[in-house]
Tab-separated table of C-alpha atoms and ligand atoms in Angstrom:
chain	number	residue	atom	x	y	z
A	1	UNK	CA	160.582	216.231	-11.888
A	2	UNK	CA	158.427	217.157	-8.786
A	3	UNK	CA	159.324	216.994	-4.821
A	4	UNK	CA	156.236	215.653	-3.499
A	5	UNK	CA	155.356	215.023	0.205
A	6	UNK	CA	153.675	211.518	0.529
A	7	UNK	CA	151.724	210.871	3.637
A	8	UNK	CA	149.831	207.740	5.260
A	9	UNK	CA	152.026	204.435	3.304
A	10	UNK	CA	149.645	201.865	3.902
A	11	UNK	CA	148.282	199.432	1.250
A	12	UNK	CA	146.833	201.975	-0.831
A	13	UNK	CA	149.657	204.664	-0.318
A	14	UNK	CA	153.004	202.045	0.104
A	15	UNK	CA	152.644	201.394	-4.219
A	16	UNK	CA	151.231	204.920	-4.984
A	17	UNK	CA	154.395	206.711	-3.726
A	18	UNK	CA	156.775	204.050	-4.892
A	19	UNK	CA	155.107	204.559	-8.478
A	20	UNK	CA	155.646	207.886	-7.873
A	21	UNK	CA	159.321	207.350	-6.953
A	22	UNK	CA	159.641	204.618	-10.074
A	23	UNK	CA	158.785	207.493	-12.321
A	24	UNK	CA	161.415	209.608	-10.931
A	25	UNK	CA	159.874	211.853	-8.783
A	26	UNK	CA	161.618	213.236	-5.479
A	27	UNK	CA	158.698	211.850	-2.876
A	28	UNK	CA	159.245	212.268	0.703
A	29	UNK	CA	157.169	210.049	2.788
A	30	UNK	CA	156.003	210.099	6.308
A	31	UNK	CA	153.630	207.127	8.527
A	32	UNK	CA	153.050	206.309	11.923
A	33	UNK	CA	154.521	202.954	10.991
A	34	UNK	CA	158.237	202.474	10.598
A	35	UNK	CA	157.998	199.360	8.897
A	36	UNK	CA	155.723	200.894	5.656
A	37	UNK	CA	158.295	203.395	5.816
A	38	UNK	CA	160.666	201.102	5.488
A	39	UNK	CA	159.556	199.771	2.044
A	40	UNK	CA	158.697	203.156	1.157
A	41	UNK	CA	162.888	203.883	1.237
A	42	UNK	CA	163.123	200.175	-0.139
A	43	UNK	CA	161.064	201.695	-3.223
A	44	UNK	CA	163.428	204.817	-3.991
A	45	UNK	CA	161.188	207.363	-1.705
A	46	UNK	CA	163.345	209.292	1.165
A	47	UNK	CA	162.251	209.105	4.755
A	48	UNK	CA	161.187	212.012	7.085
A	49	UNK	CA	161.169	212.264	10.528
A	50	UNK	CA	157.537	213.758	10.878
A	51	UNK	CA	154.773	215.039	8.533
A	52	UNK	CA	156.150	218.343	8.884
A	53	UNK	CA	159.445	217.036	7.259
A	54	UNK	CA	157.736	215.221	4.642
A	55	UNK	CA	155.924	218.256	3.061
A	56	UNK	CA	158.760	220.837	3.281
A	57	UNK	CA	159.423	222.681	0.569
A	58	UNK	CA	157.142	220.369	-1.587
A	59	UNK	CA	155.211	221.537	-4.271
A	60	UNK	CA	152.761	218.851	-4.040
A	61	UNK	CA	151.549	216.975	-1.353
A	62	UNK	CA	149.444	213.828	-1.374
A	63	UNK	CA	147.656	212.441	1.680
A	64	UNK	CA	146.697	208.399	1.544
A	65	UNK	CA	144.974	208.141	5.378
A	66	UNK	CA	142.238	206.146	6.712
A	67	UNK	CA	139.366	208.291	7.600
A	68	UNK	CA	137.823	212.408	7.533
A	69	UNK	CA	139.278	212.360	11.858
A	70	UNK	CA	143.273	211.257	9.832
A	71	UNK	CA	143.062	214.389	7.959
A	72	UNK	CA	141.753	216.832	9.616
A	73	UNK	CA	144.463	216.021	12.390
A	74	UNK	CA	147.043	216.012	9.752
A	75	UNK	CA	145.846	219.078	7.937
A	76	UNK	CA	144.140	221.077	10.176
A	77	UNK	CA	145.592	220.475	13.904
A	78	UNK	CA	146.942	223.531	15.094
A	79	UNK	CA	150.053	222.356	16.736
A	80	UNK	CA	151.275	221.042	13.545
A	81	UNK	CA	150.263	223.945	11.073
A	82	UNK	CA	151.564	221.939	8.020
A	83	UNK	CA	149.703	224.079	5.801
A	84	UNK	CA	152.180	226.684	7.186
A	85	UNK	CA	154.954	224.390	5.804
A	86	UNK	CA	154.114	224.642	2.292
A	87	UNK	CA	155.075	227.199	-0.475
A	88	UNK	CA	151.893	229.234	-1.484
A	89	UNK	CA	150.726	227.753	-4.585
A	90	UNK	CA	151.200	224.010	-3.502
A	91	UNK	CA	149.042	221.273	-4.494
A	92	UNK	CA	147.785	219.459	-1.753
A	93	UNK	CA	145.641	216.410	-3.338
A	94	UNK	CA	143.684	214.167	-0.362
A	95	UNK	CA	143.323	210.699	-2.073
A	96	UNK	CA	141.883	209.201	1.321
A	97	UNK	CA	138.294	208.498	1.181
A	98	UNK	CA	136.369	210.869	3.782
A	99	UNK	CA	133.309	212.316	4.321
A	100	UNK	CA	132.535	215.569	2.327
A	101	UNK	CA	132.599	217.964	4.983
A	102	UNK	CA	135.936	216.986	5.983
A	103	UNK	CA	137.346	217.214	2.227
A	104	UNK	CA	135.559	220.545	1.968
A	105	UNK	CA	136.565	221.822	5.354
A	106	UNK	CA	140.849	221.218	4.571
A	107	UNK	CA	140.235	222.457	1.068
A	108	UNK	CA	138.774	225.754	2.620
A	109	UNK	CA	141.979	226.054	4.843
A	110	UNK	CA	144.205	224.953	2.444
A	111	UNK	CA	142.789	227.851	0.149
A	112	UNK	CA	142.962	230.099	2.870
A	113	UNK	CA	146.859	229.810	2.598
A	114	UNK	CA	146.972	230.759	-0.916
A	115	UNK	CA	147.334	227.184	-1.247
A	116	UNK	CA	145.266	224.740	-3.769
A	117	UNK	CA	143.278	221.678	-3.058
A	118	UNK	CA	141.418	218.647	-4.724
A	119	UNK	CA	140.074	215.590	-3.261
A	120	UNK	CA	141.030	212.587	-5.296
A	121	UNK	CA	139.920	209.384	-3.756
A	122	UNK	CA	140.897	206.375	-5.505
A	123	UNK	CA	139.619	203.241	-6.931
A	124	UNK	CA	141.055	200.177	-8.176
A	125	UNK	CA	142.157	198.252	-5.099
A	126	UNK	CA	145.350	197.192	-3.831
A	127	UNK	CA	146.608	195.713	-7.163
A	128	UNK	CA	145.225	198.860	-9.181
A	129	UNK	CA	147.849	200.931	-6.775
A	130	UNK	CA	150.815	198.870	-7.391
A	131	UNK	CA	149.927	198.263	-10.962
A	132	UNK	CA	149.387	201.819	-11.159
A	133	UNK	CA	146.120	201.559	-13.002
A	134	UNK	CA	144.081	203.469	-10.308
A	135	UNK	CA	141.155	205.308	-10.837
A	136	UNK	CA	141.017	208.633	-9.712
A	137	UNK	CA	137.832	210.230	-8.892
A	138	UNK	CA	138.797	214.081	-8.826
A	139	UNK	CA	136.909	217.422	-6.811
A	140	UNK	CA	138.130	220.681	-7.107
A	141	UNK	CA	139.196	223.745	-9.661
A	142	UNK	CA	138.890	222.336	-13.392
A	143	UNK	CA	142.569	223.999	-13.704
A	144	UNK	CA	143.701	222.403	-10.376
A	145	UNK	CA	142.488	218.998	-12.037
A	146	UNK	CA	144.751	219.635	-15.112
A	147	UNK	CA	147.895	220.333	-13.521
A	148	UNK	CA	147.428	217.629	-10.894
A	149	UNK	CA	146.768	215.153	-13.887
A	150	UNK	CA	150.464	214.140	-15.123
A	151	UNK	CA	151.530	213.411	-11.306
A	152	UNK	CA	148.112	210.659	-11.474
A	153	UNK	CA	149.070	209.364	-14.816
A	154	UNK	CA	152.391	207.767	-12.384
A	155	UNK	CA	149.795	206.195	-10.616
A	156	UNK	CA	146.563	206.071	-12.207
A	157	UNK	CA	145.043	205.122	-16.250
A	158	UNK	CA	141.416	206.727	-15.602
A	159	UNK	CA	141.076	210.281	-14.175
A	160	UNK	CA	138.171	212.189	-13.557
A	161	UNK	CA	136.554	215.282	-12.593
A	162	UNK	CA	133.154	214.747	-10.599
A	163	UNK	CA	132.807	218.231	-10.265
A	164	UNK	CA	133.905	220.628	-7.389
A	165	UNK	CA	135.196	220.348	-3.823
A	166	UNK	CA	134.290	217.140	-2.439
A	167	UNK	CA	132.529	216.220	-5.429
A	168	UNK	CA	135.083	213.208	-5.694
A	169	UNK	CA	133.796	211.936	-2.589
A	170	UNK	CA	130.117	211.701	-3.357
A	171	UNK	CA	131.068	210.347	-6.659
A	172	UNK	CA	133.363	207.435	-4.365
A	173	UNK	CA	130.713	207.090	-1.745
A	174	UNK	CA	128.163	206.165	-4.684
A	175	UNK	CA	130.807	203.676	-6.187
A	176	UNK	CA	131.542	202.288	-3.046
A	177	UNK	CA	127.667	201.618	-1.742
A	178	UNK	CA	127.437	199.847	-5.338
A	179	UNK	CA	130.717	197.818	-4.683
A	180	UNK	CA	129.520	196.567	-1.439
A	181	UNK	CA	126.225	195.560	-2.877
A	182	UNK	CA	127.594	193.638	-5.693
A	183	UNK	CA	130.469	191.622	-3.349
A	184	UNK	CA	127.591	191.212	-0.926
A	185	UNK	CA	125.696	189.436	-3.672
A	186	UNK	CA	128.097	187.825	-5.292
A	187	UNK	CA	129.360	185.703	-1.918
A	188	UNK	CA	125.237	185.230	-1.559
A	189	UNK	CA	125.205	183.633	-5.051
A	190	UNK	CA	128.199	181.848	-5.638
A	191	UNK	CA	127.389	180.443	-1.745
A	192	UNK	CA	123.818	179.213	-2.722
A	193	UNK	CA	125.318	177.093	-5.820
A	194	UNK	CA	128.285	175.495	-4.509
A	195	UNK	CA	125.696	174.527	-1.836
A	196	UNK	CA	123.680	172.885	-4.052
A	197	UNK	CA	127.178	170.911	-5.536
A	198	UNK	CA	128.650	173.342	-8.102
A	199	UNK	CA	131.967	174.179	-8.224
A	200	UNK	CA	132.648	177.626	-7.042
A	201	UNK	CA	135.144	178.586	-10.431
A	202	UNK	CA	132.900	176.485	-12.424
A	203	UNK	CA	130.025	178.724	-11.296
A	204	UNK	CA	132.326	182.193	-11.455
A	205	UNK	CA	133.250	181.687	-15.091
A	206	UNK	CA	129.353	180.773	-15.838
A	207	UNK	CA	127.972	183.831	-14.439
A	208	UNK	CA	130.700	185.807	-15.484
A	209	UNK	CA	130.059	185.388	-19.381
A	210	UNK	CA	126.035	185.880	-18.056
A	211	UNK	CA	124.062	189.052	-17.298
A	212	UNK	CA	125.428	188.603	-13.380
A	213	UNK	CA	128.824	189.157	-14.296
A	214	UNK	CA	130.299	192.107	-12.112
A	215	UNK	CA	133.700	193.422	-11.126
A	216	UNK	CA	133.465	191.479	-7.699
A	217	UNK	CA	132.880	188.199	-9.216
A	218	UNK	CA	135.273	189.245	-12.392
A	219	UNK	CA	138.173	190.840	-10.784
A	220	UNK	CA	138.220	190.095	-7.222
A	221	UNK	CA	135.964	187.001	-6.513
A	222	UNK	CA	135.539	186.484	-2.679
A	223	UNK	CA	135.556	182.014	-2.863
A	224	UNK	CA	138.986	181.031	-2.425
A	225	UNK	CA	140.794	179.095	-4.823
A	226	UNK	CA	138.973	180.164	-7.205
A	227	UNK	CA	141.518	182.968	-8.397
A	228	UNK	CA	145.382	183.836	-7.838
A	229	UNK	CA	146.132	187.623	-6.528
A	230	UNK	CA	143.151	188.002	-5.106
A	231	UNK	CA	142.877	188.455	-0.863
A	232	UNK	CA	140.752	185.271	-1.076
A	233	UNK	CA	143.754	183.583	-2.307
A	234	UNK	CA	145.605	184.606	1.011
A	235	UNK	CA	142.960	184.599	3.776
A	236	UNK	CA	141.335	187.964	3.011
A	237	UNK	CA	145.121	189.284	4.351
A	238	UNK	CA	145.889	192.807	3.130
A	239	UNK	CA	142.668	194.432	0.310
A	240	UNK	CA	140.150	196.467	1.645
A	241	UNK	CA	139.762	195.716	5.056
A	242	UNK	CA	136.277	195.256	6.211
A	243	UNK	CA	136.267	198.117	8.723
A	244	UNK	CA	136.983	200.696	6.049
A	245	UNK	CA	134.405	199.396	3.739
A	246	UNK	CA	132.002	200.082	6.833
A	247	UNK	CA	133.221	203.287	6.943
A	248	UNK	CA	132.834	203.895	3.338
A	249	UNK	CA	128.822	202.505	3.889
A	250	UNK	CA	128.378	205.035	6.654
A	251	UNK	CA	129.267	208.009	4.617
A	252	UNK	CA	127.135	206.675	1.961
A	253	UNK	CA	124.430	206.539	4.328
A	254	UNK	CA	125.360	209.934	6.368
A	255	UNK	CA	124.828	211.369	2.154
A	256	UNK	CA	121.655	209.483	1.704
A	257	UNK	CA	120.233	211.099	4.797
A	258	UNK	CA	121.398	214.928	3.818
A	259	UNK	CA	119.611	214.488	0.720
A	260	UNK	CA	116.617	212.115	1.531
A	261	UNK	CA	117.480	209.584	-0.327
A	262	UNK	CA	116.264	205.935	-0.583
A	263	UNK	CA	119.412	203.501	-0.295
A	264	UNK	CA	117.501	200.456	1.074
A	265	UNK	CA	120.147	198.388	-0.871
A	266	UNK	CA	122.955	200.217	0.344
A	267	UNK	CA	121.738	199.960	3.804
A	268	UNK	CA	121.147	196.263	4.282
A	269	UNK	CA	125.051	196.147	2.257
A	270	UNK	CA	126.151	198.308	5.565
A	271	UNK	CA	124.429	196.077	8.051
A	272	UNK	CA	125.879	192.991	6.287
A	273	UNK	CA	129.091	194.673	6.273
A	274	UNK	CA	128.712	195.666	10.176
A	275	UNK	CA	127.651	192.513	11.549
A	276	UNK	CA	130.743	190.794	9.791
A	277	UNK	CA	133.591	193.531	11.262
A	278	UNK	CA	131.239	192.875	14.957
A	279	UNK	CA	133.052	188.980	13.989
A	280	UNK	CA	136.479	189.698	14.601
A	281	UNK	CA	136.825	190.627	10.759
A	282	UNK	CA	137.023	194.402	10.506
A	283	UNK	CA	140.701	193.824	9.735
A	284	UNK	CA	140.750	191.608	7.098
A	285	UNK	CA	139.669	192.400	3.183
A	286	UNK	CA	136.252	193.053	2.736
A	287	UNK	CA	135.765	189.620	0.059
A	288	UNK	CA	136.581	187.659	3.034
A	289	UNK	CA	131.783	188.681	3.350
A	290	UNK	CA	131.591	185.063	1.732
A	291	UNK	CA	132.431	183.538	5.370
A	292	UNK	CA	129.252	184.760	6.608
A	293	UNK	CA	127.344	182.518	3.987
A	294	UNK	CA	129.639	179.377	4.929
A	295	UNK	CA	128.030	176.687	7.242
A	296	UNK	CA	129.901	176.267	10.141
A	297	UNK	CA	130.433	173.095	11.816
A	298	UNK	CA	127.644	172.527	14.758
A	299	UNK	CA	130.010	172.098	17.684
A	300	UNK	CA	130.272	168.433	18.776
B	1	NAD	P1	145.698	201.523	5.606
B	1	NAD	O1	145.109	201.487	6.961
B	1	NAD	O2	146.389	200.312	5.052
B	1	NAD	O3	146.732	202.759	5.489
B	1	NAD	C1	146.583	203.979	6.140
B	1	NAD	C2	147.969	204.433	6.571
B	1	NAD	O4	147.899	205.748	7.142
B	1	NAD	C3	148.578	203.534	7.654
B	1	NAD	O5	149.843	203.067	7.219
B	1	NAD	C4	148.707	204.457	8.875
B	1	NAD	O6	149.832	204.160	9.676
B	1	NAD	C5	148.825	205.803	8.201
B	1	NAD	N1	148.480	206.949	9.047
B	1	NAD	C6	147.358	207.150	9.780
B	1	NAD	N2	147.411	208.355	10.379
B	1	NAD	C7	148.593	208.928	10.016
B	1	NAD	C8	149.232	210.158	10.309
B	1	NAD	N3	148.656	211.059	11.101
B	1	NAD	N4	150.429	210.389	9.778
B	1	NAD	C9	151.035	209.496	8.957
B	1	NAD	N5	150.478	208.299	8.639
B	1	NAD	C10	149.267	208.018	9.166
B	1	NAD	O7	144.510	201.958	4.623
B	1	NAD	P2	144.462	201.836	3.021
B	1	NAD	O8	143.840	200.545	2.656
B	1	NAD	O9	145.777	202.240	2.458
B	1	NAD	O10	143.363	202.975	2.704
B	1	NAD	C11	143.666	204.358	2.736
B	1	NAD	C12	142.454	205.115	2.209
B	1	NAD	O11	142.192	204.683	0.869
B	1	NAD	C13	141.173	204.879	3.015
B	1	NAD	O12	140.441	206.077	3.088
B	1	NAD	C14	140.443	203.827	2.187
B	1	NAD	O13	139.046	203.889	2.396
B	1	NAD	C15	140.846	204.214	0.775
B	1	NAD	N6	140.834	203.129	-0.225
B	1	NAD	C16	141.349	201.889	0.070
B	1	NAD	C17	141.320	200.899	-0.916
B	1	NAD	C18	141.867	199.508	-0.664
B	1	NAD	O14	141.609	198.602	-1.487
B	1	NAD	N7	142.621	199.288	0.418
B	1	NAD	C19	140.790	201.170	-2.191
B	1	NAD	C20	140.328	202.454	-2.463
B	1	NAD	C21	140.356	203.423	-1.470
């Protein structure tokens, strides 16, 4: 069994380290919020008192933050020095999704230390972490990949190697552009029929056995009541939220721009996206897109 350092519990990394813990792992967690710690204990992990606590003595550490600024603090803030904290030969695997720069920046450190490094950002959703049925989209040494891979089985059924460091960001910045496209269009469509009188899980199962069908509309449809365990089913509470899907959009367009790329799909997803977190609605999941289609009332 492993001692692994679990940082940043939120919805992604609350189930992740308690599958971790389920499969009988040592995981020591750390979070700015006492409360996800809480449930993290609830879930067999042990508390720390800071990050530095969480990672000592650790020979693998896994980061679950919510943007490139959350761990370069973590990793690379000087005060801190957690780097410093770990044996040389550690594991640290970033599952957060960032920018590539970032991911290639801490891996460089990280290195630097006689330390190794992947970036492993994840997909799958909320229920894919506590199911444990992640994806895992993996950058970094082929041999790093391999001996990171039966600590992702506890959490994960699909793992992959894009390539090398930060090439598991590019490969979740593509997925992501194409995720916001299809939710985007999915709200749009299912929105136009139930306008014109169809019922919205009449409609759902009908395009779903058609050539529209998609993971949004198949897995995580964005009309409520038209699945259970979806964030639709409790007012877009807890998911993706909105703000990080914008996030996710402006990496995919800070990519398209480094390599002159066309996204003008991905783009109008991001201004979609944007307008709907300028709302109010950056903090709830990123299905909750199908309001923006919804008449509202005229006021009296
Ligand atoms: P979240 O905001 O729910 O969780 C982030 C957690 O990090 C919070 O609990 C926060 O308190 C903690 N944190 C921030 N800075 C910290 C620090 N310095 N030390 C300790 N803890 C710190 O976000 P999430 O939904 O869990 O997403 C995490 C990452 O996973 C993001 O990069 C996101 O884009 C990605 N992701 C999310 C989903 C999803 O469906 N939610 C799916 C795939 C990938």
């Amino acid at each position: 069994m492993t001692r692994i350092g679990f940082i940043g519990l939120g919805n992604m990394g609350g189930p992740m380290a308690a599958n971790l813990a389920g499969a009988g792992h040592t995981v020591q967690v750390f979070d700015l919020v006492a409360q996800n710690i809480e449930r993290a204990i609830a879930a067999g992990c042990i508390a720390a008192g800071d990050a530095r606590e969480a990672v000592t003595g650790c020979e693998v550490v896994i980061s679950m933050l919510p943007a490139g600024e959350h761990v370069r603090d973590l990793w690379l803030s000087e005060g801190q020095d957690l780097l410093a904290a770990l044996p040389v030969g550690a594991l640290v695997i970033d599952c957060s999704t960032i920018d590539v720069d970032s991911a290639r920046q801490v891996g460089e450190a990280a290195r630097a230390r006689g330390l190794r490094f992947i970036d492993a950002p994840v997909s799958g959703g909320v229920a894919g972490a506590a199911a444990g049925t992640l994806t895992f989209i993996v950058g970094g040494d082929g041999a790093d990949f391999e001996s990171a891979k039966p600590l992702l089985a506890c959490m994960g059924q699909n793992l992959f190697h894009a390539g090398t460091l930060g090439a598991g960001q590019i490969a979740k910045m593509c997925n992501n552009m194409l995720l916001a496209i299809h939710m985007a269009g999915t709200a749009e469509a299912l929105a136009l029929g139930v306008k014109e009188g169809l019922d919205p899980a009449v409609l759902s199962t009908i395009m779903g056995k058609s050539s529209g069908n998609n993971w949004s509309l198949e897995r995580y449809n964005p009309w409520p009541g038209v699945m259970e365990n979806v964030p639709a089913a409790r007012n877009y509470q807890g998911g993706f939220m909105t703000r990080l899907m914008v996030k996710d959009l402006g990496l995919a367009m800070a990519l398209a721009e480094h390599g002159h790329s066309a996204v003008p799909m991905g783009a109008l997803a991001r201004n979609l996206f944007n307008l709907h977190a300028a709302q109010g609605q950056g903090g709830r999941d990123f299905s909750s897109i199908v309001e923006l289609y919804l008449d509202k009332q005229d006021p009296a």
